Amino acid sequence: MGIETSTLDRSAIHGEEMVLNIGPQHPSTHGVLRLQVLTDGEIVTKITPYIGYLHRCFEKHCENVTYEQVIPYTDRCDYVASMNNNFGYAVAMEELMGIEVPEKVHHIRVIVAELNRIASHHLAIGTFGLDVGAFTPFLYCFRDRERILDLFELLCGARLLYNYIWVGGVSHDFPIGFVEKVYEFLDYFEPKIQEYNDLLTFNKIFIERTADVGVLPADVAISYGVSGPNLRGSGVKWDLRKNEPYSIYNKFEFDIPIGTGAMGTVGDCWDRYYVRIRELEESVKITRQALDQMPREGDVHAALPKKIRPPKGHVYSRTETPRGDLGFYIISDGKPKPFRLKLRSPAFTALSCIDEIARGWMIADVIAILGSLDIVLGEIDR
Amino acid sequence: MTEDPSADGWHYVIAHMDYREIVDYINRNFNELYSPDTREEPAAVLRVSPKDWTELAYFLRDDENLVFDSMMCITGIDYGIEDENLGVAYNLHSMTHHHKLEVRIDVPKSKPMIPSVEKIWRMADWFEREIYDMYGITFEGHRDHRRILLPEDWVGFPLRKDYEFPETWHGIVVPKIKEEWE
């Protein structure tokens, strides 16, 4: 594994194993997470994650509220990419009910989802830099993320928990001047990606800390159900927006960036990080195309009754959020409340493989690996 | 597994199979015969009894015409207070052939036991623990069978429909549920 110990006599350096607790309150755990790390000297021999500190009974709540009332709860699962969570739920509900939404709604949804993806990747990149000791890029990322949050505030009044994408439509139309502001943001933002590359991506210290560290092979990633940028970092060209297009993603031209092992091995922390940087460019591309093609006139709601009552049946539908495949398994018994609603969270599966990929590395590398997986505890604990 | 899949002329790799073709293919190559679900897609599921599950799971993952290498989701279901069964839904996907299948296993509430597939799809590890946590279904052969989201000394299985909320937990009073908005 990680450290070249094959030439050493392991019994000579083998000491007593020590249990080290990282968290539950620790800046590098990105939330309330406890990692019980078993160490032999500086080398990690086993990691046991303890989760559930943020458990808010999401699925039990959903069985006791109506279908429309579920949407604000999905916001609070992945609280840095709420638009994408709303989007996933709306897509699942529309598949269950078999309804078509207007063309304009599709475009609005894609635009806000891709903007939120950019904001979420900003947070991932910034805090990853912070974890391995680079403080400045974090401030640059938050400077630009702020502009997206301002756009969303203009759009729906909220900065983090939007409750914007509803079943059959969106809550408001774009306000006057919003489209121009998004264009303005994209023009401002595109050259900034180069700034991140100069500051962090090709920084010698950053590469030393992340390249070749925490390699996640493709077959292990698939077996663990790891998805999104973490899976693509392992060199698997898999993106639901391309492979199983939902909404109108099949109308847009964009690439799927994958990890190539440019700085080390395919599937290391640097690859997972760099996939996110490249996805920023792709999201800008998609947003521009959606803005260009968006019909300016039209309604933003499909014709729906006041109380949603889906027909009896069940559906499993998944969409691509900034963290990977977000799945909703919904069972309807014909009443206005869901009979069963399961949220399959991408961060949950990403965290489950940490023992597999961090074993054999040093304690400092565990922090880098955890940062590169980009987990959100709200979504893991639900 | 009964016979070599290539014995009856299935040499070519099928790019995409729909639900009915998958069920036919399993019936042709597997000693247990499954009757296809009569409902329309995407609601169509393959109903399996717990005793066949381990063998079928290996077949689904390893057969070269199926290659269900990715488990998308595992969901626990309580069919209601009157119903005597609990269910588990496995949503499978093939990254190679791009087809999907949902397997449903029902077990009685009196003895909820299902063989674990945690060694076959590693992703099942935490999902099975979560279902045990919420529904009390035991997964036989799971190497780390503990609660995952709730504290280890929690009593009861909250997502069962007949679950009653505790009044206190370690001296902390649990707030009463309000029926309507006040």
Short mmCIF file of C-alpha atoms in Angstrom, two decimals, chain A residues 86-291:
data_model
loop_
_atom_site.label_atom_id
_atom_site.label_comp_id
_atom_site.label_asym_id
_atom_site.label_seq_id
_atom_site.Cartn_x
_atom_site.Cartn_y
_atom_site.Cartn_z
CA ASN A 86 -35.19 19.59 -5.67
CA PHE A 87 -34.55 18.70 -9.29
CA GLY A 88 -34.04 15.00 -8.50
CA TYR A 89 -37.26 14.82 -6.50
CA ALA A 90 -39.25 16.68 -9.17
CA VAL A 91 -37.94 14.35 -11.90
CA ALA A 92 -38.87 11.28 -9.82
CA MET A 93 -42.36 12.58 -9.08
CA GLU A 94 -42.98 13.50 -12.70
CA GLU A 95 -41.91 10.02 -13.78
CA LEU A 96 -44.26 8.49 -11.21
CA MET A 97 -47.19 10.68 -12.29
CA GLY A 98 -46.36 10.64 -16.00
CA ILE A 99 -46.59 14.40 -16.49
CA GLU A 100 -44.82 16.59 -19.00
CA VAL A 101 -43.53 20.00 -18.00
CA PRO A 102 -43.28 23.01 -20.37
CA GLU A 103 -40.12 23.56 -22.38
CA LYS A 104 -39.32 26.76 -20.53
CA VAL A 105 -39.38 24.99 -17.16
CA HIS A 106 -36.84 22.44 -18.41
CA HIS A 107 -34.47 25.22 -19.38
CA ILE A 108 -34.88 27.11 -16.10
CA ARG A 109 -34.22 23.93 -14.16
CA VAL A 110 -31.07 23.11 -16.10
CA ILE A 111 -29.74 26.66 -15.68
CA VAL A 112 -30.24 26.78 -11.91
CA ALA A 113 -29.01 23.20 -11.45
CA GLU A 114 -25.78 23.89 -13.32
CA LEU A 115 -25.24 27.16 -11.45
CA ASN A 116 -25.70 25.27 -8.21
CA ARG A 117 -23.25 22.63 -9.42
CA ILE A 118 -20.67 25.38 -9.93
CA ALA A 119 -21.35 26.73 -6.42
CA SER A 120 -21.10 23.28 -4.89
CA HIS A 121 -17.83 22.46 -6.69
CA HIS A 122 -16.46 25.78 -5.43
CA LEU A 123 -17.07 24.63 -1.90
CA ALA A 124 -15.54 21.22 -2.61
CA ILE A 125 -12.41 22.71 -4.17
CA GLY A 126 -12.02 25.42 -1.54
CA THR A 127 -12.41 23.19 1.48
CA PHE A 128 -10.22 20.50 -0.05
CA GLY A 129 -7.46 23.08 -0.36
CA LEU A 130 -8.14 24.13 3.22
CA ASP A 131 -7.83 20.53 4.41
CA VAL A 132 -4.36 20.10 2.94
CA GLY A 133 -3.20 23.49 4.20
CA ALA A 134 -3.88 25.97 1.39
CA PHE A 135 -5.93 28.77 2.89
CA THR A 136 -5.96 31.35 0.08
CA PRO A 137 -7.82 29.39 -2.64
CA PHE A 138 -10.66 28.89 -0.16
CA LEU A 139 -11.21 32.65 -0.01
CA TYR A 140 -11.09 32.95 -3.81
CA CYS A 141 -13.66 30.15 -4.17
CA PHE A 142 -15.99 31.74 -1.67
CA ARG A 143 -15.68 35.10 -3.40
CA ASP A 144 -17.04 33.57 -6.61
CA ARG A 145 -19.55 31.28 -4.92
CA GLU A 146 -21.01 34.37 -3.29
CA ARG A 147 -22.01 35.73 -6.69
CA ILE A 148 -24.04 32.60 -7.43
CA LEU A 149 -25.72 32.80 -4.04
CA ASP A 150 -26.58 36.43 -4.81
CA LEU A 151 -28.14 35.32 -8.09
CA PHE A 152 -30.24 32.73 -6.28
CA GLU A 153 -31.25 35.29 -3.69
CA LEU A 154 -32.52 37.48 -6.50
CA LEU A 155 -34.33 34.49 -7.97
CA CYS A 156 -36.16 33.07 -4.97
CA GLY A 157 -35.18 35.01 -1.87
CA ALA A 158 -33.14 32.24 -0.28
CA ARG A 159 -29.39 31.83 -0.32
CA LEU A 160 -28.98 28.15 0.54
CA LEU A 161 -32.31 26.36 0.92
CA TYR A 162 -34.26 27.37 -2.15
CA ASN A 163 -37.48 25.30 -2.34
CA TYR A 164 -37.45 26.50 -5.95
CA ILE A 165 -38.03 23.51 -8.24
CA TRP A 166 -41.52 22.16 -7.63
CA VAL A 167 -43.32 19.14 -8.99
CA GLY A 168 -44.58 20.19 -12.41
CA GLY A 169 -42.72 23.50 -12.54
CA VAL A 170 -40.72 26.03 -10.57
CA SER A 171 -41.92 28.43 -7.90
CA HIS A 172 -41.23 31.70 -9.77
CA ASP A 173 -40.31 32.75 -13.26
CA PHE A 174 -36.92 34.45 -13.76
CA PRO A 175 -37.12 38.06 -12.54
CA ILE A 176 -36.51 40.90 -15.01
CA GLY A 177 -32.85 41.23 -15.85
CA PHE A 178 -31.91 37.84 -14.39
CA VAL A 179 -30.81 36.29 -17.68
CA GLU A 180 -28.44 39.20 -18.36
CA LYS A 181 -27.02 38.85 -14.83
CA VAL A 182 -26.32 35.15 -15.40
CA TYR A 183 -24.54 35.95 -18.69
CA GLU A 184 -22.56 38.60 -16.84
CA PHE A 185 -21.59 36.08 -14.16
CA LEU A 186 -20.49 33.50 -16.73
CA ASP A 187 -18.31 36.07 -18.50
CA TYR A 188 -16.79 37.03 -15.18
CA PHE A 189 -16.35 33.47 -13.98
CA GLU A 190 -14.81 31.69 -16.98
CA PRO A 191 -11.34 33.30 -16.71
CA LYS A 192 -11.32 32.65 -12.96
CA ILE A 193 -10.90 28.90 -13.50
CA GLN A 194 -7.37 29.63 -14.68
CA GLU A 195 -6.82 31.49 -11.41
CA TYR A 196 -7.72 28.38 -9.41
CA ASN A 197 -5.36 26.34 -11.53
CA ASP A 198 -2.53 28.76 -10.87
CA LEU A 199 -3.27 28.99 -7.18
CA LEU A 200 -4.00 25.39 -6.31
CA THR A 201 -4.21 22.79 -9.05
CA PHE A 202 -0.62 22.93 -10.26
CA ASN A 203 0.86 24.06 -6.97
CA LYS A 204 3.86 21.86 -6.15
CA ILE A 205 2.93 21.37 -2.49
CA PHE A 206 -0.67 20.56 -3.36
CA ILE A 207 0.41 17.96 -5.92
CA GLU A 208 2.79 16.40 -3.40
CA ARG A 209 -0.03 16.08 -0.89
CA THR A 210 -2.66 14.64 -3.26
CA ALA A 211 -1.08 12.86 -6.26
CA ASP A 212 -0.77 9.07 -5.82
CA VAL A 213 -2.63 9.34 -2.50
CA GLY A 214 -5.79 7.35 -1.79
CA VAL A 215 -6.09 5.55 -5.11
CA LEU A 216 -9.62 4.29 -5.77
CA PRO A 217 -9.58 1.66 -8.55
CA ALA A 218 -12.54 1.67 -10.95
CA ASP A 219 -13.87 -1.79 -10.05
CA VAL A 220 -13.78 -1.01 -6.32
CA ALA A 221 -15.58 2.27 -6.97
CA ILE A 222 -18.36 0.52 -8.91
CA SER A 223 -18.72 -2.20 -6.29
CA TYR A 224 -19.05 0.42 -3.55
CA GLY A 225 -21.61 2.36 -5.60
CA VAL A 226 -19.36 5.42 -5.67
CA SER A 227 -20.66 7.87 -8.26
CA GLY A 228 -20.27 11.33 -9.69
CA PRO A 229 -16.86 13.05 -9.80
CA ASN A 230 -15.37 10.40 -7.49
CA LEU A 231 -16.21 7.65 -9.99
CA ARG A 232 -15.11 9.72 -12.96
CA GLY A 233 -11.85 10.45 -11.15
CA SER A 234 -11.21 6.71 -11.31
CA GLY A 235 -11.38 6.87 -15.09
CA VAL A 236 -14.95 5.63 -15.64
CA LYS A 237 -16.75 7.72 -18.24
CA TRP A 238 -20.15 7.69 -16.59
CA ASP A 239 -22.43 10.65 -16.19
CA LEU A 240 -26.20 10.34 -15.94
CA ARG A 241 -26.63 13.60 -17.81
CA LYS A 242 -25.02 11.89 -20.81
CA ASN A 243 -25.69 8.17 -20.28
CA GLU A 244 -29.30 8.34 -19.07
CA PRO A 245 -30.34 11.85 -20.03
CA TYR A 246 -33.20 13.23 -17.97
CA SER A 247 -34.98 16.58 -18.47
CA ILE A 248 -33.40 18.08 -21.62
CA TYR A 249 -29.71 17.28 -21.09
CA ASN A 250 -29.65 15.41 -24.41
CA LYS A 251 -29.99 18.77 -26.20
CA PHE A 252 -26.69 20.16 -24.98
CA GLU A 253 -23.14 19.54 -26.02
CA PHE A 254 -20.65 18.92 -23.26
CA ASP A 255 -17.85 16.51 -22.37
CA ILE A 256 -17.48 14.18 -19.43
CA PRO A 257 -14.09 14.87 -17.83
CA ILE A 258 -12.41 11.79 -16.37
CA GLY A 259 -9.30 11.16 -14.32
CA THR A 260 -6.25 10.34 -16.41
CA GLY A 261 -3.56 10.03 -13.77
CA ALA A 262 -1.83 13.14 -15.07
CA MET A 263 0.05 13.71 -11.82
CA GLY A 264 0.19 10.18 -10.48
CA THR A 265 -2.11 7.18 -10.62
CA VAL A 266 -5.62 7.11 -12.08
CA GLY A 267 -8.12 7.53 -9.25
CA ASP A 268 -5.92 9.41 -6.80
CA CYS A 269 -7.02 12.46 -4.82
CA TRP A 270 -5.65 14.86 -7.42
CA ASP A 271 -7.70 13.22 -10.19
CA ARG A 272 -10.90 13.49 -8.19
CA TYR A 273 -10.11 17.14 -7.54
CA TYR A 274 -9.23 17.92 -11.15
CA VAL A 275 -12.43 16.32 -12.47
CA ARG A 276 -14.33 18.92 -10.42
CA ILE A 277 -12.27 21.78 -11.86
CA ARG A 278 -12.96 20.57 -15.39
CA GLU A 279 -16.65 20.15 -14.62
CA LEU A 280 -16.81 23.84 -13.82
CA GLU A 281 -16.00 24.53 -17.49
CA GLU A 282 -18.59 21.99 -18.67
CA SER A 283 -21.28 23.49 -16.44
CA VAL A 284 -20.54 26.93 -17.86
CA LYS A 285 -20.94 25.46 -21.36
CA ILE A 286 -24.31 23.87 -20.51
CA THR A 287 -25.59 27.03 -18.81
CA ARG A 288 -24.71 29.17 -21.83
CA GLN A 289 -26.49 26.81 -24.24
CA ALA A 290 -29.56 26.62 -22.02
CA LEU A 291 -29.71 30.41 -21.74
#
